[in-house]
Amino acid sequence: MNATKRQNSLLLALLFCLPIVAFVHLYVGQIELTFTDYLDSIFSFDSQNTKHLIVRELRLPRMAMGIMAGAGLSIAGLLMQTLFNNPLAGPYILGINSGSSLFVALTLMTGIPFFTSDFGMIANSLIGAFLFGTIILFFSTVVRMQISLLLIGLMLGSFTAAIVAMIQTASDAQDLKMFTLWALGSLQKVELSQLPLIIAVFAIGLFGALLAVKPLNILVLGETEARLLGVNIRRVRLFIILITALITGLITAFCGPIAFVGLAIPNLVRILFKSQNHRILILSSTIIGAIFILICDISIQFMEPYLIVPINALTSIVGAPFVILLVLKRLR
Amino acid sequence: MIVTKGLHIGYKSSIAEVQDIKLDAGVYILIGKNGSGKSTLLKTIAGQLDSIQGAIEINGKEIKSIRKSNLPKLISFVGSKFPDVDFLNVVDYIALGRSPHNDFFGRKTARDAEVIDQAIDTLQIQDLKNRFTSQLSDGERQLAAIARALTQETSIIILDEPTAFLDYLNKKIVLENLIKISAKFNKCILLSSHDIDLSIDAQRPFLVVRKDTNTIELLAAETSKNTIISIAF
């Protein structure tokens, strides 16, 4: 009982922190805006007012994308870690992002017009994520050791990187720049008009993850035990891969491949909450993931006058040492 | 509760034949050489592996006609390897045994809480309740696993070598608990074991895999140690 109480208050505290961090995120930036600018831009919007435009077209979408990217990747990582019974699994390390990257590279650099539309880009990113998710799923049924799946994921990553490199050498400077910028990762490319679609897809992903709470809680015991408790493993596996591919594909399409968030945050959440209840783990990964990305992006904006740091670089700089620490402490 | 007819078990081809047996409430100990098909038999009876030939009836129903999602309400299974998980506390672990009875979202009812408490009381592991499963000793893990199986409220419990990694005292505690549970709740408990002496002390019927013909047969509790050893090893 005491543990549940502690978890609930921790969750509540985090829930309280998120809007604060989100507000700070809205405020930072090179142009200073007042609180009234924000209110006015929402309630009495003037399309001639630059400040209003900055809020509407730049800051709000960037904040919303940050929240969804952090939350989504953390959920995807959590689901994969539980599904594969491997605390080091994640959409990036298992090559789900690579699938998206490959297909986005194809869309951005082949110049087929349909693909360069928003819809085409998301669709391709999703197809790539799902395709690679299925490949990993297949390998997961074959390999026995946890480390093997991670190595296969890394190999998938190298393999696609090579193909992407080949596409890059064959494409022209304009396309190449577009892809390179995409691959560095950014929360800035989203426009206000795209937000409803992204929010809708994200909500489906989150909702889907919450629907899987019961099988996820049982899967913690491993597939054999889960099967003995009546879980339909095939169906659950496919469902979880669909959800993770949906979330990862969506976020990768708009923000580029963001590393380590999906791997690190769920582990941090488990350590903080000391629980295997996925209702709590999903909700807290959502919040902590969002807070983490927002803080990263706030730091990026503070550093901007001196140094431009892509979001992908920053998450790796913070995430990689954390993962090494995790391996040393828990998995040695 | 368990009835077999002309049963042949194995993965792709038959590795052992089971003489027609009928197991009612009580504790049955399965004995045989390594690789003789003990685990295969347990998995087959638990519905995790299709038989090569023949029929198994669970509470009067042919096992293949029972829906996979209903099976965990009839048979609970304790595997030989305890899952190695961080941050899973004992109560939550035991509560997972209720999942076949829970709704789609896995919500717990008052009755679930009652059954879980009862299982914990039966095995007298109240003091383990709030510990993490990763911190338990092998003996404690086995008791927790049995408690989990108990919460499934099945008439049959199958255990794959539940005493394998335990010291003498813990082996005894586990076996005594199983005998107590079987008598108290009128359950059919089937376990495999390598501990001949302990099994003989328990004075329960044996299922023995015959070493020469690979047939599995039921022997009375009074069978002598020498007879069992000569048949099985």
XYZ file of C-alpha atoms in Angstrom:
565
model
C 0.000 0.000 0.000
C 2.787 2.353 0.957
C 4.530 1.765 -2.344
C 1.368 2.585 -4.299
C 0.992 5.801 -2.356
C 4.548 6.796 -3.096
C 4.075 6.029 -6.787
C 0.899 8.059 -6.985
C 2.412 11.110 -5.332
C 5.466 10.853 -7.570
C 3.212 10.671 -10.607
C 1.245 13.655 -9.380
C 4.419 15.660 -8.808
C 5.596 14.884 -12.339
C 2.218 15.814 -13.745
C 2.628 19.141 -11.992
C 6.147 19.669 -13.362
C 5.255 19.087 -17.000
C 3.209 22.281 -17.555
C 5.859 24.319 -15.731
C 8.628 23.008 -17.969
C 6.363 23.479 -20.977
C 5.819 27.119 -20.011
C 9.511 27.720 -19.619
C 10.022 26.107 -23.011
C 7.523 28.520 -24.553
C 9.332 31.486 -23.051
C 12.871 30.738 -24.106
C 14.049 31.796 -27.518
C 15.935 34.613 -29.094
C 13.002 36.965 -29.263
C 11.607 37.936 -25.903
C 7.877 37.734 -25.596
C 5.601 38.779 -22.760
C 2.789 36.813 -21.258
C 0.250 39.077 -22.945
C 1.831 38.268 -26.307
C 0.985 34.625 -25.675
C -2.556 35.332 -24.558
C -3.170 37.696 -27.464
C -1.757 35.297 -30.009
C -4.315 32.757 -28.919
C -7.366 34.865 -28.118
C -6.945 37.891 -30.396
C -4.677 36.675 -33.133
C -3.358 39.243 -35.572
C -1.692 37.721 -38.616
C 0.298 40.949 -39.196
C 1.855 40.831 -35.728
C 5.253 39.117 -35.871
C 5.144 38.196 -32.207
C 1.835 36.469 -32.631
C 3.193 34.602 -35.605
C 6.239 33.493 -33.630
C 4.024 32.062 -30.905
C 1.624 30.368 -33.258
C 3.902 29.136 -35.969
C 7.114 28.499 -34.073
C 6.886 28.160 -30.326
C 3.608 26.308 -29.828
C 4.291 23.640 -32.460
C 7.856 23.210 -31.202
C 6.655 22.699 -27.646
C 3.878 20.326 -28.656
C 6.248 18.330 -30.846
C 8.783 18.157 -28.033
C 6.205 16.764 -25.646
C 4.989 14.186 -28.128
C 8.458 13.176 -29.274
C 9.727 12.605 -25.741
C 6.556 10.902 -24.591
C 6.127 8.805 -27.714
C 9.689 7.502 -27.940
C 9.666 6.648 -24.237
C 6.440 4.680 -24.605
C 7.801 2.902 -27.676
C 10.984 2.021 -25.790
C 9.075 0.756 -22.776
C 6.851 -1.453 -24.899
C 9.801 -2.953 -26.745
C 11.728 -3.554 -23.540
C 8.834 -5.472 -22.067
C 7.977 -7.320 -25.259
C 11.534 -8.518 -25.809
C 12.256 -8.883 -22.113
C 15.325 -6.768 -22.581
C 15.979 -3.546 -20.669
C 18.349 -2.358 -23.397
C 15.807 -2.572 -26.194
C 14.464 0.574 -27.800
C 13.222 1.833 -31.133
C 16.604 3.299 -32.022
C 18.899 0.462 -31.036
C 16.648 -2.155 -32.600
C 16.641 -0.319 -35.892
C 13.021 0.831 -36.023
C 14.273 4.380 -36.624
C 16.583 3.024 -39.307
C 13.567 1.693 -41.150
C 12.006 5.119 -41.022
C 15.280 6.763 -42.060
C 15.670 4.512 -45.057
C 12.192 5.207 -46.314
C 12.445 8.917 -45.589
C 15.759 8.989 -47.475
C 13.989 7.385 -50.389
C 11.186 9.937 -50.250
C 13.332 13.024 -49.816
C 15.961 12.125 -52.341
C 14.200 10.296 -55.102
C 12.090 13.333 -55.861
C 8.830 11.526 -56.471
C 6.304 14.302 -55.710
C 3.732 12.214 -53.812
C 6.324 11.180 -51.302
C 7.405 14.707 -50.511
C 3.945 15.646 -49.239
C 3.348 15.495 -45.484
C 1.163 12.504 -45.863
C 3.602 10.683 -48.099
C 6.436 11.336 -45.693
C 4.532 10.083 -42.642
C 3.204 7.111 -44.563
C 6.694 6.126 -45.650
C 8.195 6.641 -42.256
C 5.454 4.423 -40.800
C 5.941 1.762 -43.457
C 9.693 1.760 -42.809
C 9.200 1.534 -39.043
C 6.665 -1.237 -39.329
C 8.732 -3.190 -41.839
C 11.809 -3.084 -39.634
C 9.681 -3.786 -36.567
C 8.460 -6.948 -38.232
C 12.014 -7.950 -39.135
C 13.109 -7.514 -35.516
C 10.040 -9.400 -34.353
C 10.984 -12.279 -36.609
C 14.542 -12.358 -35.297
C 13.293 -12.164 -31.719
C 11.559 -15.507 -32.175
C 14.769 -17.084 -33.460
C 17.501 -15.788 -31.142
C 17.869 -16.969 -27.577
C 20.266 -14.485 -26.046
C 19.227 -10.949 -25.225
C 22.416 -9.502 -26.626
C 21.844 -11.119 -30.028
C 18.744 -9.098 -30.756
C 20.547 -5.869 -29.896
C 23.394 -6.803 -32.233
C 20.943 -7.606 -35.008
C 19.302 -4.226 -34.433
C 22.675 -2.509 -34.677
C 23.501 -4.426 -37.854
C 20.174 -3.387 -39.375
C 21.196 0.163 -38.517
C 24.597 -0.136 -40.238
C 23.048 -1.852 -43.210
C 20.491 0.873 -43.796
C 23.078 3.581 -43.113
C 25.110 2.142 -45.985
C 22.144 2.172 -48.325
C 21.265 5.689 -47.241
C 24.867 6.746 -47.908
C 24.583 5.317 -51.413
C 21.386 7.239 -52.029
C 23.063 10.358 -50.681
C 25.993 10.206 -53.081
C 23.570 9.943 -55.960
C 21.339 12.846 -54.954
C 21.726 16.551 -55.640
C 22.879 19.179 -53.160
C 19.440 20.523 -52.312
C 17.940 17.137 -51.454
C 21.073 16.134 -49.639
C 20.907 19.158 -47.393
C 17.267 18.555 -46.642
C 17.947 14.973 -45.639
C 21.025 15.804 -43.593
C 19.106 18.433 -41.647
C 16.303 15.951 -41.083
C 18.721 13.297 -39.875
C 20.212 15.650 -37.284
C 16.840 15.838 -35.647
C 14.786 18.892 -34.942
C 11.556 19.897 -33.277
C 11.275 23.024 -35.386
C 10.017 21.690 -38.653
C 6.470 21.160 -37.533
C 3.861 23.710 -38.559
C 0.735 24.581 -36.678
C -1.452 23.153 -39.427
C 0.248 19.750 -39.111
C -0.293 19.515 -35.373
C -3.842 18.108 -35.357
C -2.780 15.140 -37.476
C 0.280 14.478 -35.325
C -1.710 14.793 -32.113
C -4.355 12.404 -33.443
C -1.823 9.738 -34.424
C 0.058 10.184 -31.154
C -3.186 9.820 -29.186
C -3.953 6.573 -30.987
C -0.501 5.300 -30.052
C -0.843 6.278 -26.391
C -4.337 4.857 -26.188
C -3.182 1.636 -27.837
C -0.324 1.301 -25.357
C -2.748 1.702 -22.462
C -4.994 -0.982 -23.947
C -2.086 -3.398 -23.718
C -1.449 -2.859 -20.000
C -2.689 -6.270 -18.915
C -0.662 -8.392 -21.372
C 2.375 -6.151 -20.788
C 2.193 -6.745 -17.046
C 2.150 -10.481 -17.670
C 4.855 -10.359 -20.360
C 7.258 -9.145 -17.700
C 7.471 -12.813 -16.662
C 8.626 -13.796 -20.149
C 6.741 -15.285 -23.050
C 6.521 -18.827 -21.719
C 4.916 -17.761 -18.477
C 2.666 -15.301 -20.290
C 1.423 -18.041 -22.587
C 0.696 -20.218 -19.547
C -1.397 -17.395 -18.128
C -3.508 -17.291 -21.256
C -1.885 -14.432 -23.179
C -2.225 -14.762 -26.929
C 1.437 -14.061 -27.627
C 1.188 -13.715 -31.395
C -1.610 -11.210 -31.263
C -0.015 -9.199 -28.473
C 3.370 -9.127 -30.226
C 1.861 -7.867 -33.432
C -0.203 -5.276 -31.608
C 2.783 -3.961 -29.676
C 4.948 -3.785 -32.797
C 2.157 -1.921 -34.582
C 1.892 0.600 -31.771
C 5.647 1.139 -31.465
C 6.025 1.447 -35.231
C 3.163 3.933 -35.374
C 4.659 6.130 -32.675
C 8.277 5.833 -33.806
C 7.382 6.297 -37.465
C 5.341 9.403 -36.728
C 7.975 11.072 -34.598
C 10.849 10.111 -36.850
C 9.034 11.543 -39.871
C 8.806 14.966 -38.246
C 11.791 15.154 -35.916
C 14.338 12.851 -37.481
C 15.842 9.854 -35.729
C 16.170 10.795 -32.046
C 18.414 8.401 -30.195
C 18.513 7.081 -26.621
C 15.281 8.596 -25.330
C 13.378 5.360 -25.889
C 16.124 3.338 -24.267
C 17.000 5.528 -21.306
C 13.701 6.974 -20.095
C 11.829 3.700 -19.384
C 14.812 2.475 -17.371
C 14.911 5.711 -15.430
C 11.176 5.367 -14.824
C 11.497 1.808 -13.520
C 14.285 2.848 -11.172
C 12.262 5.845 -9.931
C 8.958 4.035 -9.498
C 10.307 0.594 -8.582
C 7.344 -1.016 -10.257
C 6.422 -3.303 -13.108
C 2.862 -2.078 -13.336
C 2.587 -0.816 -16.893
C -0.280 1.520 -16.171
C 2.137 3.488 -14.016
C 5.150 2.862 -16.258
C 3.372 4.080 -19.419
C 1.978 7.202 -17.773
C 5.247 8.131 -16.102
C 7.316 7.395 -19.228
C 4.990 9.716 -21.101
C 5.511 12.539 -18.632
C 9.214 12.050 -17.915
C 9.965 11.568 -21.614
C 8.186 14.809 -22.430
C 9.955 16.702 -19.655
C 13.317 15.304 -20.739
C 12.978 16.411 -24.363
C 11.664 19.821 -23.331
C 14.618 20.362 -21.021
C 16.984 19.252 -23.794
C 15.346 21.690 -26.173
C 15.433 24.502 -23.633
C 19.183 23.932 -23.214
C 19.594 23.910 -26.975
C 17.912 27.289 -27.228
C 20.070 28.709 -24.455
C 23.193 27.534 -26.246
C 21.998 28.740 -29.626
C 23.798 32.117 -29.613
C 27.118 30.336 -29.095
C 26.692 26.845 -30.428
C 24.075 25.075 -32.486
C 23.348 21.638 -31.083
C 20.954 19.336 -32.934
C 18.489 17.567 -30.655
C 19.764 14.160 -31.703
C 23.290 15.084 -30.647
C 22.139 16.306 -27.246
C 19.991 13.265 -26.427
C 22.949 11.069 -27.326
C 25.363 13.091 -25.216
C 23.085 12.733 -22.201
C 21.661 9.310 -23.010
C 24.755 7.332 -23.932
C 26.571 7.783 -20.593
C 23.341 6.965 -18.752
C 22.985 3.733 -20.668
C 26.624 2.815 -20.006
C 26.032 3.468 -16.316
C 22.939 1.306 -16.468
C 24.828 -1.557 -18.080
C 27.584 -1.303 -15.489
C 25.195 -1.171 -12.585
C 22.482 -3.588 -13.469
C 23.429 -5.815 -16.347
C 27.097 -6.510 -15.917
C -9.408 -34.889 -13.060
C -6.760 -35.888 -15.592
C -7.498 -38.885 -17.802
C -5.275 -40.030 -20.660
C -6.136 -42.528 -23.392
C -3.545 -44.011 -25.726
C -1.363 -40.967 -25.234
C 1.921 -40.550 -27.090
C 3.957 -37.478 -26.347
C 6.847 -35.749 -28.076
C 7.783 -32.713 -30.107
C 7.754 -34.063 -33.641
C 7.683 -37.801 -33.103
C 6.675 -39.847 -30.099
C 9.341 -40.018 -27.409
C 7.216 -41.710 -24.757
C 3.961 -43.573 -24.444
C 1.691 -43.001 -21.492
C -0.246 -45.958 -20.189
C -3.853 -44.984 -19.688
C -3.976 -43.202 -16.371
C -6.534 -41.441 -14.271
C -5.333 -38.852 -11.780
C -7.739 -37.607 -9.128
C -7.134 -35.147 -6.332
C -3.797 -35.839 -4.672
C -0.088 -35.375 -5.201
C 1.663 -37.358 -7.926
C 5.399 -37.427 -8.383
C 6.859 -37.928 -11.836
C 10.229 -39.651 -11.903
C 12.501 -40.491 -14.797
C 15.929 -40.073 -16.332
C 17.051 -36.770 -17.785
C 15.621 -36.417 -21.269
C 13.110 -39.208 -20.726
C 10.182 -36.951 -21.462
C 9.141 -35.657 -18.029
C 8.905 -32.031 -19.057
C 7.294 -33.050 -22.338
C 4.563 -34.882 -20.452
C 3.963 -31.948 -18.134
C 3.803 -29.505 -21.033
C 1.442 -31.771 -22.938
C -0.923 -32.149 -20.017
C -0.762 -28.398 -19.431
C -1.918 -27.882 -23.007
C 1.285 -26.143 -24.099
C 2.281 -28.908 -26.477
C 0.075 -30.997 -28.734
C 0.140 -34.727 -28.177
C 1.405 -36.927 -30.995
C -1.462 -39.323 -30.588
C -4.221 -40.117 -28.095
C -6.419 -38.041 -25.851
C -6.178 -36.086 -22.617
C -9.275 -35.190 -20.687
C -9.198 -32.380 -18.176
C -12.186 -32.459 -15.847
C -14.042 -34.534 -18.418
C -13.234 -32.325 -21.400
C -10.863 -33.164 -24.236
C -7.955 -30.728 -23.878
C -7.925 -29.669 -27.525
C -11.539 -28.519 -27.270
C -10.736 -26.175 -24.398
C -10.099 -22.591 -25.413
C -6.535 -21.448 -24.841
C -7.779 -18.531 -22.772
C -9.738 -20.875 -20.511
C -6.916 -23.311 -19.922
C -5.254 -21.187 -17.194
C -8.500 -21.396 -15.231
C -8.259 -25.201 -15.211
C -4.527 -25.854 -14.985
C -1.799 -23.783 -13.413
C 1.824 -24.423 -14.225
C 4.940 -23.625 -12.252
C 7.974 -23.693 -14.516
C 11.436 -24.814 -13.472
C 12.907 -21.362 -13.975
C 11.714 -18.439 -11.919
C 11.481 -15.277 -14.032
C 14.363 -12.934 -13.372
C 12.764 -9.492 -13.155
C 13.699 -6.278 -11.393
C 11.221 -4.256 -9.377
C 8.483 -6.848 -9.317
C 7.246 -7.225 -5.776
C 5.918 -10.489 -4.447
C 2.300 -9.390 -4.079
C 2.194 -8.083 -7.638
C 3.809 -11.266 -8.862
C 1.292 -13.464 -7.058
C -1.549 -11.234 -8.268
C -0.627 -12.062 -11.869
C -2.110 -15.474 -11.194
C -5.492 -13.775 -11.142
C -5.085 -12.398 -14.655
C -6.943 -15.257 -16.411
C -9.956 -14.322 -14.282
C -9.603 -10.543 -14.653
C -11.284 -8.381 -17.273
C -9.621 -6.952 -20.374
C -7.937 -4.160 -18.434
C -6.701 -6.472 -15.697
C -8.644 -4.681 -12.986
C -8.619 -6.313 -9.568
C -11.816 -6.990 -7.667
C -12.352 -7.469 -3.938
C -12.539 -11.186 -4.577
C -9.114 -11.113 -6.238
C -7.633 -9.481 -3.155
C -9.245 -12.154 -1.002
C -7.868 -15.019 -3.088
C -4.396 -13.458 -3.114
C -4.415 -13.015 0.672
C -5.601 -16.559 1.136
C -2.797 -17.925 -1.038
C -0.232 -15.909 0.904
C -1.667 -17.208 4.177
C -1.696 -20.787 2.975
C 2.001 -20.689 2.163
C 2.777 -18.497 5.168
C 4.783 -15.987 3.199
C 3.256 -12.817 4.684
C 6.712 -11.458 5.427
C 7.722 -11.707 1.760
C 4.767 -9.683 0.504
C 6.527 -6.386 -0.062
C 9.917 -7.726 -1.074
C 11.059 -7.771 -4.680
C 11.099 -11.203 -6.299
C 14.709 -10.566 -7.322
C 15.690 -10.462 -3.637
C 14.154 -13.806 -2.710
C 16.073 -16.990 -2.056
C 15.375 -19.987 -4.282
C 13.151 -21.550 -1.635
C 11.169 -18.353 -1.148
C 10.761 -17.972 -4.903
C 9.316 -21.447 -5.160
C 6.781 -20.700 -2.426
C 5.819 -17.455 -4.170
C 5.422 -19.329 -7.451
C 3.170 -21.886 -5.774
C 1.122 -19.087 -4.220
C 0.723 -17.572 -7.677
C -0.444 -20.895 -9.070
C -2.886 -21.165 -6.178
C -4.520 -17.835 -7.016
C -5.445 -19.203 -10.427
C -7.942 -21.385 -8.544
C -7.408 -24.355 -10.799
C -8.234 -27.918 -9.889
C -4.891 -29.008 -11.329
C -1.417 -27.668 -10.541
C 1.587 -28.877 -12.503
C 5.145 -28.169 -11.353
C 8.297 -28.815 -13.334
C 11.010 -29.817 -10.856
C 9.944 -27.460 -8.087
C 12.628 -28.740 -5.722
C 15.539 -28.745 -8.149
C 17.586 -25.848 -6.815
C 16.677 -26.146 -3.157
C 18.475 -27.368 -0.076
C 17.066 -30.275 1.887
C 14.978 -28.226 4.290
C 13.426 -26.142 1.504
C 12.720 -29.231 -0.574
C 10.806 -30.606 2.372
C 8.922 -27.369 2.954
C 7.858 -27.173 -0.689
C 6.707 -30.779 -0.807
C 4.842 -30.504 2.492
C 3.103 -27.397 1.258
C 2.016 -29.132 -1.913
C 0.620 -32.071 0.064
C -1.181 -29.703 2.399
C -2.665 -27.710 -0.480
C -3.795 -30.825 -2.283
C -5.611 -32.104 0.802
C -7.065 -28.769 1.837
C -8.358 -27.625 -1.544
C -8.900 -31.018 -3.130
C -6.473 -30.370 -5.977
C -4.646 -32.679 -8.320
C -0.952 -31.791 -8.110
C 1.543 -33.280 -10.494
C 5.244 -32.588 -10.093
C 8.440 -33.924 -11.553
C 11.385 -34.553 -9.291
C 14.845 -36.059 -9.065
C 14.705 -36.458 -5.314
C 13.845 -40.119 -5.006
C 14.281 -40.323 -1.243
C 12.185 -37.316 -0.516
C 9.539 -38.521 -2.910
C 9.389 -41.893 -1.267
C 9.121 -40.298 2.172
C 6.167 -38.339 0.901
C 4.293 -41.603 0.292
C 2.457 -40.443 -2.776
C 1.743 -42.312 -5.988
C 4.443 -42.162 -8.646
C 4.431 -41.693 -12.353
C 7.558 -43.369 -13.604
C 9.145 -43.280 -17.043
C 10.336 -46.824 -17.735
C 13.941 -46.629 -18.920
C 13.801 -49.476 -21.467
C 10.444 -48.948 -23.187
C 9.924 -45.266 -22.445
C 6.424 -45.903 -21.211
C 5.040 -43.823 -18.401
C 3.041 -45.681 -15.812
C 1.377 -45.047 -12.506
C 2.810 -46.822 -9.462
C 1.284 -47.031 -6.006
C 2.710 -44.992 -3.145
C 3.934 -48.149 -1.445
C 6.320 -49.073 -4.262
C 9.793 -49.615 -2.856
C 12.738 -47.429 -3.675
C 14.619 -50.286 -5.306
C 11.736 -51.114 -7.613
C 11.416 -47.490 -8.692
C 15.131 -47.146 -9.298
C 15.289 -50.368 -11.268
C 12.387 -49.272 -13.446
C 13.480 -45.705 -14.052
C 17.277 -45.664 -14.009
